[in-house]
PDB file of C-alpha atoms and ligand atoms in Angstrom:
ATOM      1  CA  MET A   6       0.000   0.000   0.000  1.00  0.00           C
ATOM      2  CA  THR A   7       1.423   3.429  -0.908  1.00  0.00           C
ATOM      3  CA  PRO A   8       1.161   6.161   1.753  1.00  0.00           C
ATOM      4  CA  ASN A   9      -1.641   7.868  -0.177  1.00  0.00           C
ATOM      5  CA  GLU A  10      -3.684   4.659  -0.249  1.00  0.00           C
ATOM      6  CA  ALA A  11      -3.683   4.792   3.556  1.00  0.00           C
ATOM      7  CA  VAL A  12      -5.353   8.223   3.396  1.00  0.00           C
ATOM      8  CA  PRO A  13      -9.131   7.969   3.420  1.00  0.00           C
ATOM      9  CA  ASN A  14     -11.260   9.984   1.020  1.00  0.00           C
ATOM     10  CA  LEU A  15     -14.211  11.962   2.331  1.00  0.00           C
ATOM     11  CA  THR A  16     -17.280  12.738   0.265  1.00  0.00           C
ATOM     12  CA  LEU A  17     -18.235  16.419   0.300  1.00  0.00           C
ATOM     13  CA  ASN A  18     -21.876  17.561   0.401  1.00  0.00           C
ATOM     14  CA  ASN A  19     -22.023  17.696  -3.413  1.00  0.00           C
ATOM     15  CA  GLY A  20     -20.627  14.207  -3.924  1.00  0.00           C
ATOM     16  CA  VAL A  21     -17.062  15.297  -4.757  1.00  0.00           C
ATOM     17  CA  ARG A  22     -14.395  13.140  -3.102  1.00  0.00           C
ATOM     18  CA  ILE A  23     -11.446  14.718  -1.270  1.00  0.00           C
ATOM     19  CA  PRO A  24      -8.372  13.017   0.231  1.00  0.00           C
ATOM     20  CA  GLN A  25      -8.644  13.674   3.967  1.00  0.00           C
ATOM     21  CA  LEU A  26      -4.962  14.567   4.224  1.00  0.00           C
ATOM     22  CA  GLY A  27      -3.574  17.214   1.922  1.00  0.00           C
ATOM     23  CA  PHE A  28      -0.394  19.181   1.586  1.00  0.00           C
ATOM     24  CA  GLY A  29      -0.574  22.899   2.422  1.00  0.00           C
ATOM     25  CA  VAL A  30       1.803  25.479   0.955  1.00  0.00           C
ATOM     26  CA  PHE A  31       1.087  28.526   3.151  1.00  0.00           C
ATOM     27  CA  GLN A  32       4.401  30.365   3.710  1.00  0.00           C
ATOM     28  CA  VAL A  33       6.227  28.222   1.156  1.00  0.00           C
ATOM     29  CA  PRO A  34       8.361  30.729  -0.797  1.00  0.00           C
ATOM     30  CA  PRO A  35       7.404  30.947  -4.492  1.00  0.00           C
ATOM     31  CA  GLU A  36      10.912  30.023  -5.644  1.00  0.00           C
ATOM     32  CA  GLU A  37      10.875  26.815  -3.584  1.00  0.00           C
ATOM     33  CA  THR A  38       7.286  25.829  -4.253  1.00  0.00           C
ATOM     34  CA  GLN A  39       7.787  23.710  -7.354  1.00  0.00           C
ATOM     35  CA  ARG A  40      10.470  21.570  -5.718  1.00  0.00           C
ATOM     36  CA  ILE A  41       8.549  21.156  -2.472  1.00  0.00           C
ATOM     37  CA  VAL A  42       5.268  20.269  -4.196  1.00  0.00           C
ATOM     38  CA  GLU A  43       7.093  17.848  -6.493  1.00  0.00           C
ATOM     39  CA  ASP A  44       8.484  16.213  -3.344  1.00  0.00           C
ATOM     40  CA  ALA A  45       4.999  16.085  -1.838  1.00  0.00           C
ATOM     41  CA  LEU A  46       3.535  14.465  -4.955  1.00  0.00           C
ATOM     42  CA  GLU A  47       6.439  12.025  -5.006  1.00  0.00           C
ATOM     43  CA  ALA A  48       5.762  11.231  -1.340  1.00  0.00           C
ATOM     44  CA  GLY A  49       2.209  10.321  -2.327  1.00  0.00           C
ATOM     45  CA  TYR A  50       0.101  13.423  -1.602  1.00  0.00           C
ATOM     46  CA  ARG A  51      -2.767  13.835  -4.053  1.00  0.00           C
ATOM     47  CA  HIS A  52      -4.381  16.879  -2.438  1.00  0.00           C
ATOM     48  CA  ILE A  53      -2.592  20.243  -2.619  1.00  0.00           C
ATOM     49  CA  ASP A  54      -3.843  23.416  -0.935  1.00  0.00           C
ATOM     50  CA  THR A  55      -2.665  26.848  -2.086  1.00  0.00           C
ATOM     51  CA  ALA A  56      -4.119  30.378  -2.344  1.00  0.00           C
ATOM     52  CA  ALA A  57      -3.723  33.384  -4.603  1.00  0.00           C
ATOM     53  CA  ALA A  58      -2.471  35.265  -1.548  1.00  0.00           C
ATOM     54  CA  TYR A  59       0.420  32.864  -1.042  1.00  0.00           C
ATOM     55  CA  GLY A  60       1.942  33.984  -4.340  1.00  0.00           C
ATOM     56  CA  ASN A  61       2.970  30.420  -5.174  1.00  0.00           C
ATOM     57  CA  GLU A  62       0.196  29.114  -7.442  1.00  0.00           C
ATOM     58  CA  ALA A  63       2.559  29.052 -10.441  1.00  0.00           C
ATOM     59  CA  GLY A  64       4.980  26.799  -8.556  1.00  0.00           C
ATOM     60  CA  VAL A  65       2.155  24.455  -7.591  1.00  0.00           C
ATOM     61  CA  GLY A  66       1.010  24.294 -11.210  1.00  0.00           C
ATOM     62  CA  ALA A  67       4.545  23.700 -12.468  1.00  0.00           C
ATOM     63  CA  ALA A  68       4.978  20.818 -10.019  1.00  0.00           C
ATOM     64  CA  ILE A  69       1.692  19.224 -11.077  1.00  0.00           C
ATOM     65  CA  ALA A  70       2.676  19.509 -14.748  1.00  0.00           C
ATOM     66  CA  ALA A  71       6.180  18.162 -14.135  1.00  0.00           C
ATOM     67  CA  SER A  72       4.899  15.217 -12.098  1.00  0.00           C
ATOM     68  CA  GLY A  73       3.124  13.642 -15.047  1.00  0.00           C
ATOM     69  CA  ILE A  74       0.337  12.601 -12.656  1.00  0.00           C
ATOM     70  CA  PRO A  75      -3.043  12.787 -14.419  1.00  0.00           C
ATOM     71  CA  ARG A  76      -4.839  15.995 -13.467  1.00  0.00           C
ATOM     72  CA  GLU A  77      -7.919  14.088 -12.316  1.00  0.00           C
ATOM     73  CA  ASP A  78      -5.808  12.177  -9.772  1.00  0.00           C
ATOM     74  CA  ILE A  79      -4.927  15.393  -7.908  1.00  0.00           C
ATOM     75  CA  PHE A  80      -7.336  17.377  -5.718  1.00  0.00           C
ATOM     76  CA  LEU A  81      -6.379  21.045  -6.052  1.00  0.00           C
ATOM     77  CA  THR A  82      -7.600  23.860  -3.808  1.00  0.00           C
ATOM     78  CA  THR A  83      -6.991  27.577  -4.159  1.00  0.00           C
ATOM     79  CA  LYS A  84      -8.565  30.651  -2.577  1.00  0.00           C
ATOM     80  CA  LEU A  85      -9.988  34.034  -3.476  1.00  0.00           C
ATOM     81  CA  ARG A  86      -7.798  36.915  -2.337  1.00  0.00           C
ATOM     82  CA  ASN A  87      -9.432  39.341   0.124  1.00  0.00           C
ATOM     83  CA  GLY A  88      -8.818  42.352  -2.077  1.00  0.00           C
ATOM     84  CA  GLU A  89     -10.630  40.646  -4.964  1.00  0.00           C
ATOM     85  CA  GLN A  90     -13.939  39.713  -3.348  1.00  0.00           C
ATOM     86  CA  GLY A  91     -15.648  42.253  -5.611  1.00  0.00           C
ATOM     87  CA  LYS A  92     -14.233  40.613  -8.765  1.00  0.00           C
ATOM     88  CA  ALA A  93     -14.216  36.925  -8.014  1.00  0.00           C
ATOM     89  CA  GLN A  94     -14.745  35.771 -11.600  1.00  0.00           C
ATOM     90  CA  GLU A  95     -11.650  37.596 -12.820  1.00  0.00           C
ATOM     91  CA  ALA A  96      -9.628  36.558  -9.757  1.00  0.00           C
ATOM     92  CA  PHE A  97     -10.546  32.925 -10.311  1.00  0.00           C
ATOM     93  CA  GLN A  98      -9.443  33.025 -13.940  1.00  0.00           C
ATOM     94  CA  ASN A  99      -6.103  34.525 -12.882  1.00  0.00           C
ATOM     95  CA  SER A 100      -5.621  31.706 -10.352  1.00  0.00           C
ATOM     96  CA  ARG A 101      -6.624  29.059 -12.858  1.00  0.00           C
ATOM     97  CA  ARG A 102      -4.158  30.417 -15.418  1.00  0.00           C
ATOM     98  CA  ALA A 103      -1.353  30.687 -12.825  1.00  0.00           C
ATOM     99  CA  LEU A 104      -1.982  27.065 -11.888  1.00  0.00           C
ATOM    100  CA  GLY A 105      -2.084  26.080 -15.565  1.00  0.00           C
ATOM    101  CA  VAL A 106      -5.197  23.945 -15.144  1.00  0.00           C
ATOM    102  CA  ASP A 107      -8.612  23.750 -16.808  1.00  0.00           C
ATOM    103  CA  TYR A 108     -10.467  23.436 -13.523  1.00  0.00           C
ATOM    104  CA  VAL A 109      -9.925  23.707  -9.771  1.00  0.00           C
ATOM    105  CA  ASP A 110     -11.364  21.100  -7.393  1.00  0.00           C
ATOM    106  CA  LEU A 111     -12.119  23.471  -4.526  1.00  0.00           C
ATOM    107  CA  TYR A 112     -12.235  27.282  -4.499  1.00  0.00           C
ATOM    108  CA  LEU A 113     -12.561  29.030  -1.132  1.00  0.00           C
ATOM    109  CA  ILE A 114     -13.304  32.573   0.033  1.00  0.00           C
ATOM    110  CA  HIS A 115     -10.051  33.061   1.940  1.00  0.00           C
ATOM    111  CA  TRP A 116     -11.355  35.310   4.774  1.00  0.00           C
ATOM    112  CA  PRO A 117     -14.809  36.752   5.402  1.00  0.00           C
ATOM    113  CA  VAL A 118     -13.468  40.314   5.940  1.00  0.00           C
ATOM    114  CA  PRO A 119     -16.765  41.381   7.540  1.00  0.00           C
ATOM    115  CA  SER A 120     -15.667  45.026   7.541  1.00  0.00           C
ATOM    116  CA  ARG A 121     -15.901  45.074   3.723  1.00  0.00           C
ATOM    117  CA  ASN A 122     -19.206  43.248   3.522  1.00  0.00           C
ATOM    118  CA  LEU A 123     -18.454  41.675   0.145  1.00  0.00           C
ATOM    119  CA  PHE A 124     -18.417  37.949   0.827  1.00  0.00           C
ATOM    120  CA  THR A 125     -22.046  37.304  -0.164  1.00  0.00           C
ATOM    121  CA  GLU A 126     -21.371  39.028  -3.502  1.00  0.00           C
ATOM    122  CA  ALA A 127     -18.234  36.919  -3.964  1.00  0.00           C
ATOM    123  CA  TRP A 128     -20.235  33.786  -3.202  1.00  0.00           C
ATOM    124  CA  LYS A 129     -22.752  34.588  -5.973  1.00  0.00           C
ATOM    125  CA  ALA A 130     -19.873  34.825  -8.453  1.00  0.00           C
ATOM    126  CA  MET A 131     -18.435  31.546  -7.202  1.00  0.00           C
ATOM    127  CA  GLU A 132     -21.817  29.850  -7.583  1.00  0.00           C
ATOM    128  CA  LYS A 133     -21.781  30.921 -11.252  1.00  0.00           C
ATOM    129  CA  LEU A 134     -18.245  29.600 -11.757  1.00  0.00           C
ATOM    130  CA  HIS A 135     -19.281  26.322 -10.178  1.00  0.00           C
ATOM    131  CA  ALA A 136     -22.293  26.098 -12.492  1.00  0.00           C
ATOM    132  CA  GLY A 137     -19.948  26.685 -15.438  1.00  0.00           C
ATOM    133  CA  GLY A 138     -17.921  23.619 -14.502  1.00  0.00           C
ATOM    134  CA  GLU A 139     -14.577  25.271 -13.811  1.00  0.00           C
ATOM    135  CA  ILE A 140     -14.794  24.577 -10.063  1.00  0.00           C
ATOM    136  CA  ARG A 141     -15.940  21.224  -8.713  1.00  0.00           C
ATOM    137  CA  ALA A 142     -16.746  22.479  -5.199  1.00  0.00           C
ATOM    138  CA  ILE A 143     -16.930  25.898  -3.527  1.00  0.00           C
ATOM    139  CA  GLY A 144     -16.356  26.695   0.093  1.00  0.00           C
ATOM    140  CA  VAL A 145     -15.132  29.201   2.642  1.00  0.00           C
ATOM    141  CA  SER A 146     -12.193  29.695   4.939  1.00  0.00           C
ATOM    142  CA  ASN A 147     -11.941  31.399   8.324  1.00  0.00           C
ATOM    143  CA  PHE A 148     -15.735  31.728   8.555  1.00  0.00           C
ATOM    144  CA  LEU A 149     -17.145  32.002  12.083  1.00  0.00           C
ATOM    145  CA  ALA A 150     -20.741  31.073  12.941  1.00  0.00           C
ATOM    146  CA  ASP A 151     -22.190  34.511  12.227  1.00  0.00           C
ATOM    147  CA  HIS A 152     -20.424  34.702   8.851  1.00  0.00           C
ATOM    148  CA  LEU A 153     -21.898  31.328   7.915  1.00  0.00           C
ATOM    149  CA  ASP A 154     -25.358  32.500   8.993  1.00  0.00           C
ATOM    150  CA  ARG A 155     -25.100  35.584   6.816  1.00  0.00           C
ATOM    151  CA  LEU A 156     -23.819  33.649   3.838  1.00  0.00           C
ATOM    152  CA  LEU A 157     -26.584  31.080   4.085  1.00  0.00           C
ATOM    153  CA  GLN A 158     -29.289  33.772   4.032  1.00  0.00           C
ATOM    154  CA  SER A 159     -28.620  34.367   0.336  1.00  0.00           C
ATOM    155  CA  ALA A 160     -26.610  31.322  -0.762  1.00  0.00           C
ATOM    156  CA  GLU A 161     -28.021  28.837  -3.236  1.00  0.00           C
ATOM    157  CA  ILE A 162     -25.159  26.430  -2.607  1.00  0.00           C
ATOM    158  CA  ILE A 163     -24.181  25.431   0.919  1.00  0.00           C
ATOM    159  CA  PRO A 164     -20.373  25.615   1.223  1.00  0.00           C
ATOM    160  CA  ALA A 165     -18.719  22.223   0.787  1.00  0.00           C
ATOM    161  CA  VAL A 166     -15.901  23.099   3.201  1.00  0.00           C
ATOM    162  CA  ASN A 167     -14.917  25.592   5.894  1.00  0.00           C
ATOM    163  CA  GLN A 168     -11.145  25.690   6.339  1.00  0.00           C
ATOM    164  CA  PHE A 169     -10.028  27.307   9.598  1.00  0.00           C
ATOM    165  CA  GLU A 170      -7.310  27.171  12.235  1.00  0.00           C
ATOM    166  CA  LEU A 171      -7.781  23.943  14.158  1.00  0.00           C
ATOM    167  CA  HIS A 172      -5.254  21.996  16.247  1.00  0.00           C
ATOM    168  CA  PRO A 173      -5.252  20.423  19.726  1.00  0.00           C
ATOM    169  CA  THR A 174      -4.616  23.686  21.594  1.00  0.00           C
ATOM    170  CA  PHE A 175      -7.092  25.694  19.469  1.00  0.00           C
ATOM    171  CA  GLN A 176     -10.124  23.752  18.287  1.00  0.00           C
ATOM    172  CA  GLN A 177     -12.987  26.223  17.791  1.00  0.00           C
ATOM    173  CA  PRO A 178     -15.512  23.513  18.722  1.00  0.00           C
ATOM    174  CA  GLU A 179     -18.580  25.720  18.184  1.00  0.00           C
ATOM    175  CA  VAL A 180     -17.579  26.525  14.601  1.00  0.00           C
ATOM    176  CA  ALA A 181     -16.755  22.889  13.906  1.00  0.00           C
ATOM    177  CA  ALA A 182     -20.076  21.669  15.351  1.00  0.00           C
ATOM    178  CA  LYS A 183     -22.051  24.210  13.334  1.00  0.00           C
ATOM    179  CA  CYS A 184     -20.283  23.195  10.137  1.00  0.00           C
ATOM    180  CA  ARG A 185     -20.875  19.512  10.747  1.00  0.00           C
ATOM    181  CA  SER A 186     -24.570  20.102  11.509  1.00  0.00           C
ATOM    182  CA  LEU A 187     -24.918  21.941   8.180  1.00  0.00           C
ATOM    183  CA  GLY A 188     -23.058  19.278   6.193  1.00  0.00           C
ATOM    184  CA  ILE A 189     -20.030  21.541   5.698  1.00  0.00           C
ATOM    185  CA  ALA A 190     -16.770  19.587   5.923  1.00  0.00           C
ATOM    186  CA  VAL A 191     -14.302  20.856   8.531  1.00  0.00           C
ATOM    187  CA  GLU A 192     -10.793  21.423   7.188  1.00  0.00           C
ATOM    188  CA  ALA A 193      -7.961  22.206   9.601  1.00  0.00           C
ATOM    189  CA  TYR A 194      -5.174  24.599   8.749  1.00  0.00           C
ATOM    190  CA  SER A 195      -2.107  24.701  10.985  1.00  0.00           C
ATOM    191  CA  PRO A 196      -3.222  21.192  12.026  1.00  0.00           C
ATOM    192  CA  LEU A 197      -0.019  20.658  14.008  1.00  0.00           C
ATOM    193  CA  GLY A 198      -0.265  24.090  15.613  1.00  0.00           C
ATOM    194  CA  GLN A 199       2.687  24.942  13.343  1.00  0.00           C
ATOM    195  CA  GLY A 200       4.626  22.366  15.321  1.00  0.00           C
ATOM    196  CA  ALA A 201       3.820  23.865  18.729  1.00  0.00           C
ATOM    197  CA  ASP A 202       1.340  21.150  19.730  1.00  0.00           C
ATOM    198  CA  LEU A 203       3.779  18.296  19.164  1.00  0.00           C
ATOM    199  CA  ASP A 204       5.485  18.534  22.561  1.00  0.00           C
ATOM    200  CA  ALA A 205       2.359  18.028  24.691  1.00  0.00           C
ATOM    201  CA  ALA A 206       2.670  15.024  27.017  1.00  0.00           C
ATOM    202  CA  ALA A 207      -0.716  13.656  25.861  1.00  0.00           C
ATOM    203  CA  VAL A 208       0.744  13.525  22.357  1.00  0.00           C
ATOM    204  CA  THR A 209       4.285  12.343  23.039  1.00  0.00           C
ATOM    205  CA  SER A 210       3.122   9.562  25.365  1.00  0.00           C
ATOM    206  CA  LEU A 211       0.889   8.124  22.620  1.00  0.00           C
ATOM    207  CA  ALA A 212       3.710   8.466  20.108  1.00  0.00           C
ATOM    208  CA  GLY A 213       5.842   6.367  22.455  1.00  0.00           C
ATOM    209  CA  LYS A 214       3.072   3.849  23.044  1.00  0.00           C
ATOM    210  CA  TYR A 215       2.440   3.233  19.346  1.00  0.00           C
ATOM    211  CA  GLY A 216       5.981   3.742  18.085  1.00  0.00           C
ATOM    212  CA  VAL A 217       4.907   6.599  15.808  1.00  0.00           C
ATOM    213  CA  THR A 218       5.765  10.309  15.707  1.00  0.00           C
ATOM    214  CA  PRO A 219       3.936  13.086  17.600  1.00  0.00           C
ATOM    215  CA  ALA A 220       2.809  14.563  14.268  1.00  0.00           C
ATOM    216  CA  GLN A 221       1.248  11.244  13.298  1.00  0.00           C
ATOM    217  CA  VAL A 222      -0.628  11.169  16.610  1.00  0.00           C
ATOM    218  CA  VAL A 223      -2.034  14.675  16.093  1.00  0.00           C
ATOM    219  CA  LEU A 224      -2.998  13.948  12.488  1.00  0.00           C
ATOM    220  CA  ALA A 225      -4.625  10.659  13.507  1.00  0.00           C
ATOM    221  CA  TRP A 226      -6.659  12.679  16.042  1.00  0.00           C
ATOM    222  CA  HIS A 227      -7.873  14.964  13.218  1.00  0.00           C
ATOM    223  CA  LEU A 228      -8.694  12.056  10.929  1.00  0.00           C
ATOM    224  CA  ALA A 229     -10.630  10.228  13.655  1.00  0.00           C
ATOM    225  CA  GLN A 230     -12.989  13.193  13.923  1.00  0.00           C
ATOM    226  CA  GLY A 231     -13.672  13.381  10.208  1.00  0.00           C
ATOM    227  CA  THR A 232     -11.589  16.523   9.832  1.00  0.00           C
ATOM    228  CA  ILE A 233      -9.618  17.213   6.657  1.00  0.00           C
ATOM    229  CA  ALA A 234      -6.062  18.300   7.512  1.00  0.00           C
ATOM    230  CA  ILE A 235      -3.378  19.995   5.408  1.00  0.00           C
ATOM    231  CA  PRO A 236      -0.073  19.733   7.282  1.00  0.00           C
ATOM    232  CA  LYS A 237       2.902  21.331   5.627  1.00  0.00           C
ATOM    233  CA  SER A 238       6.538  20.450   5.753  1.00  0.00           C
ATOM    234  CA  ALA A 239       9.507  21.456   3.682  1.00  0.00           C
ATOM    235  CA  ASN A 240      11.201  18.167   4.583  1.00  0.00           C
ATOM    236  CA  SER A 241      10.421  15.120   2.450  1.00  0.00           C
ATOM    237  CA  GLY A 242      10.908  12.708   5.359  1.00  0.00           C
ATOM    238  CA  ARG A 243       8.350  14.576   7.450  1.00  0.00           C
ATOM    239  CA  MET A 244       5.996  14.799   4.453  1.00  0.00           C
ATOM    240  CA  ARG A 245       6.009  11.003   4.257  1.00  0.00           C
ATOM    241  CA  ASP A 246       5.741  10.680   7.987  1.00  0.00           C
ATOM    242  CA  ASN A 247       2.652  12.906   8.038  1.00  0.00           C
ATOM    243  CA  LEU A 248       0.997  11.086   5.151  1.00  0.00           C
ATOM    244  CA  ALA A 249       1.426   7.770   6.952  1.00  0.00           C
ATOM    245  CA  SER A 250      -0.750   8.950   9.864  1.00  0.00           C
ATOM    246  CA  GLY A 251      -3.731   7.396   8.057  1.00  0.00           C
ATOM    247  CA  GLY A 252      -2.518   4.089   9.482  1.00  0.00           C
ATOM    248  CA  VAL A 253      -2.569   5.245  13.142  1.00  0.00           C
ATOM    249  CA  VAL A 254      -5.712   4.342  15.109  1.00  0.00           C
ATOM    250  CA  LEU A 255      -6.384   5.926  18.517  1.00  0.00           C
ATOM    251  CA  THR A 256      -8.923   4.804  21.123  1.00  0.00           C
ATOM    252  CA  ALA A 257     -11.831   7.044  22.120  1.00  0.00           C
ATOM    253  CA  ALA A 258     -10.119   7.779  25.453  1.00  0.00           C
ATOM    254  CA  GLU A 259      -6.889   8.714  23.693  1.00  0.00           C
ATOM    255  CA  ILE A 260      -8.784  11.038  21.359  1.00  0.00           C
ATOM    256  CA  SER A 261     -10.416  12.686  24.401  1.00  0.00           C
ATOM    257  CA  GLY A 262      -7.016  13.076  26.039  1.00  0.00           C
ATOM    258  CA  ILE A 263      -5.800  15.114  23.063  1.00  0.00           C
ATOM    259  CA  THR A 264      -9.050  17.084  22.886  1.00  0.00           C
ATOM    260  CA  ALA A 265      -8.432  18.077  26.522  1.00  0.00           C
ATOM    261  CA  LEU A 266      -5.369  20.053  25.360  1.00  0.00           C
ATOM    262  CA  GLU A 267      -7.669  22.909  24.251  1.00  0.00           C
ATOM    263  CA  ALA A 268      -6.078  26.129  25.498  1.00  0.00           C
ATOM    264  CA  GLY A 269      -7.453  28.892  23.276  1.00  0.00           C
ATOM    265  CA  ALA A 270      -3.984  29.096  21.711  1.00  0.00           C
ATOM    266  CA  ARG A 271      -4.780  30.858  18.462  1.00  0.00           C
ATOM    267  CA  ILE A 272      -1.758  31.311  16.179  1.00  0.00           C
ATOM    268  CA  GLY A 273      -3.260  33.110  13.214  1.00  0.00           C
ATOM    269  CA  SER A 274      -5.557  36.108  12.929  1.00  0.00           C
ATOM    270  CA  ASP A 275      -9.045  36.427  14.364  1.00  0.00           C
ATOM    271  CA  PRO A 276     -11.493  36.260  11.426  1.00  0.00           C
ATOM    272  CA  ALA A 277     -13.926  38.566  13.257  1.00  0.00           C
ATOM    273  CA  VAL A 278     -11.565  41.465  12.646  1.00  0.00           C
ATOM    274  CA  ALA A 279      -8.915  40.343  10.158  1.00  0.00           C
ATOM    275  CA  ALA A 280      -8.912  42.324   6.933  1.00  0.00           C
ATOM    276  CA  HIS A 281      -5.482  41.416   5.516  1.00  0.00           C
ATOM    277  CA  SER A 282      -5.756  43.855   2.660  1.00  0.00           C
ATOM    278  CA  GLN A 283      -2.363  42.634   1.418  1.00  0.00           C
ATOM    279  CA  MET A 284      -3.955  39.253   0.778  1.00  0.00           C
TER     280      MET A 284
HETATM  281  P1  A2P B 314       9.283  21.514   8.598  1.00  0.00           P
HETATM  282  O1  A2P B 314       8.826  22.234   7.358  1.00  0.00           O
HETATM  283  O2  A2P B 314      10.718  21.819   8.943  1.00  0.00           O
HETATM  284  O3  A2P B 314       8.980  20.034   8.568  1.00  0.00           O
HETATM  285  P2  A2P B 314       1.381  23.187  10.391  1.00  0.00           P
HETATM  286  O4  A2P B 314       1.088  22.255   9.277  1.00  0.00           O
HETATM  287  O5  A2P B 314       0.529  23.001  11.605  1.00  0.00           O
HETATM  288  O6  A2P B 314       1.401  24.628   9.938  1.00  0.00           O
HETATM  289  O7  A2P B 314       2.869  22.862  10.902  1.00  0.00           O
HETATM  290  C1  A2P B 314       3.962  23.079  10.068  1.00  0.00           C
HETATM  291  C2  A2P B 314       5.200  23.147  10.906  1.00  0.00           C
HETATM  292  O8  A2P B 314       5.389  21.904  11.569  1.00  0.00           O
HETATM  293  C3  A2P B 314       6.438  23.413  10.106  1.00  0.00           C
HETATM  294  O9  A2P B 314       7.300  24.226  10.887  1.00  0.00           O
HETATM  295  C4  A2P B 314       7.040  22.028   9.911  1.00  0.00           C
HETATM  296  O10 A2P B 314       8.458  22.133   9.843  1.00  0.00           O
HETATM  297  C5  A2P B 314       6.619  21.316  11.160  1.00  0.00           C
HETATM  298  N1  A2P B 314       6.365  19.895  10.903  1.00  0.00           N
HETATM  299  C6  A2P B 314       5.641  19.376   9.900  1.00  0.00           C
HETATM  300  N2  A2P B 314       5.599  18.048   9.984  1.00  0.00           N
HETATM  301  C7  A2P B 314       6.310  17.707  11.077  1.00  0.00           C
HETATM  302  C8  A2P B 314       6.643  16.472  11.690  1.00  0.00           C
HETATM  303  N3  A2P B 314       6.222  15.321  11.179  1.00  0.00           N
HETATM  304  N4  A2P B 314       7.418  16.508  12.806  1.00  0.00           N
HETATM  305  C9  A2P B 314       7.851  17.682  13.292  1.00  0.00           C
HETATM  306  N5  A2P B 314       7.571  18.881  12.778  1.00  0.00           N
HETATM  307  C10 A2P B 314       6.810  18.900  11.664  1.00  0.00           C
END
């Protein structure tokens, strides 16, 4: 079995299948992106997560092209830049061209930016793109409960995914529960807490017990809850290590022990106020 075969697929609310573990390229420098994504594809990842704001879509596309892997075997996500919520159709076409692909599997509104009040307009444009067949699934990122409520007042399509910061010391359980009750898949970014959650005793003790790494324990905890996770690593050994977490099975008590690490330890920005005009 290759590492990717150990990764389960989830079915999104529109029937599209997504590998539950993906490879994220947030903060991967554009000039290193092609090499790192080629390594990730070589390691067995078949789900790559980028964003227009990361400035590295071209490197992702170059890696996909160079890999020779059939396009339909790769699940590709990118995101609408905050400053382009008023022109989502044009922004999407720029992303699609930078990636060098005919279609994107998942397109997300990157942040709600409630102060600009444009995300419902952006969603309408994304619904049209989805209807046109250039996007297989549309979703959101960094949406809190009230942003979801507002979106759903005028949405024709319920988001397939909400991608937000989620790791053992920062779980946002209310957002996750709301998403699950609406049929919106929960996708964790910074799933390892950018490495900070790997030293917790509840994690390291299980790593010792099962003879696996702390990162595999944390990723197994995500997978057990039905969460999609997109760990990133610039190191090909750790990429493989992370992908192999699909083979780690924790007991209910062990899962609860990791859940008890919740500490409100947010790393990224608070979506209630974040505007990130540079993104
Ligand atoms: P590196 O790129 O040197 O492997 P997150 O996905 O939560 O943002 O975490 C990414 C961070 O965690 C990076 O600093 C990455 O460093 C580190 N990391 C990723 N995988 C592992 C692993 N298996 N063991 C230890 N650290 C890891």
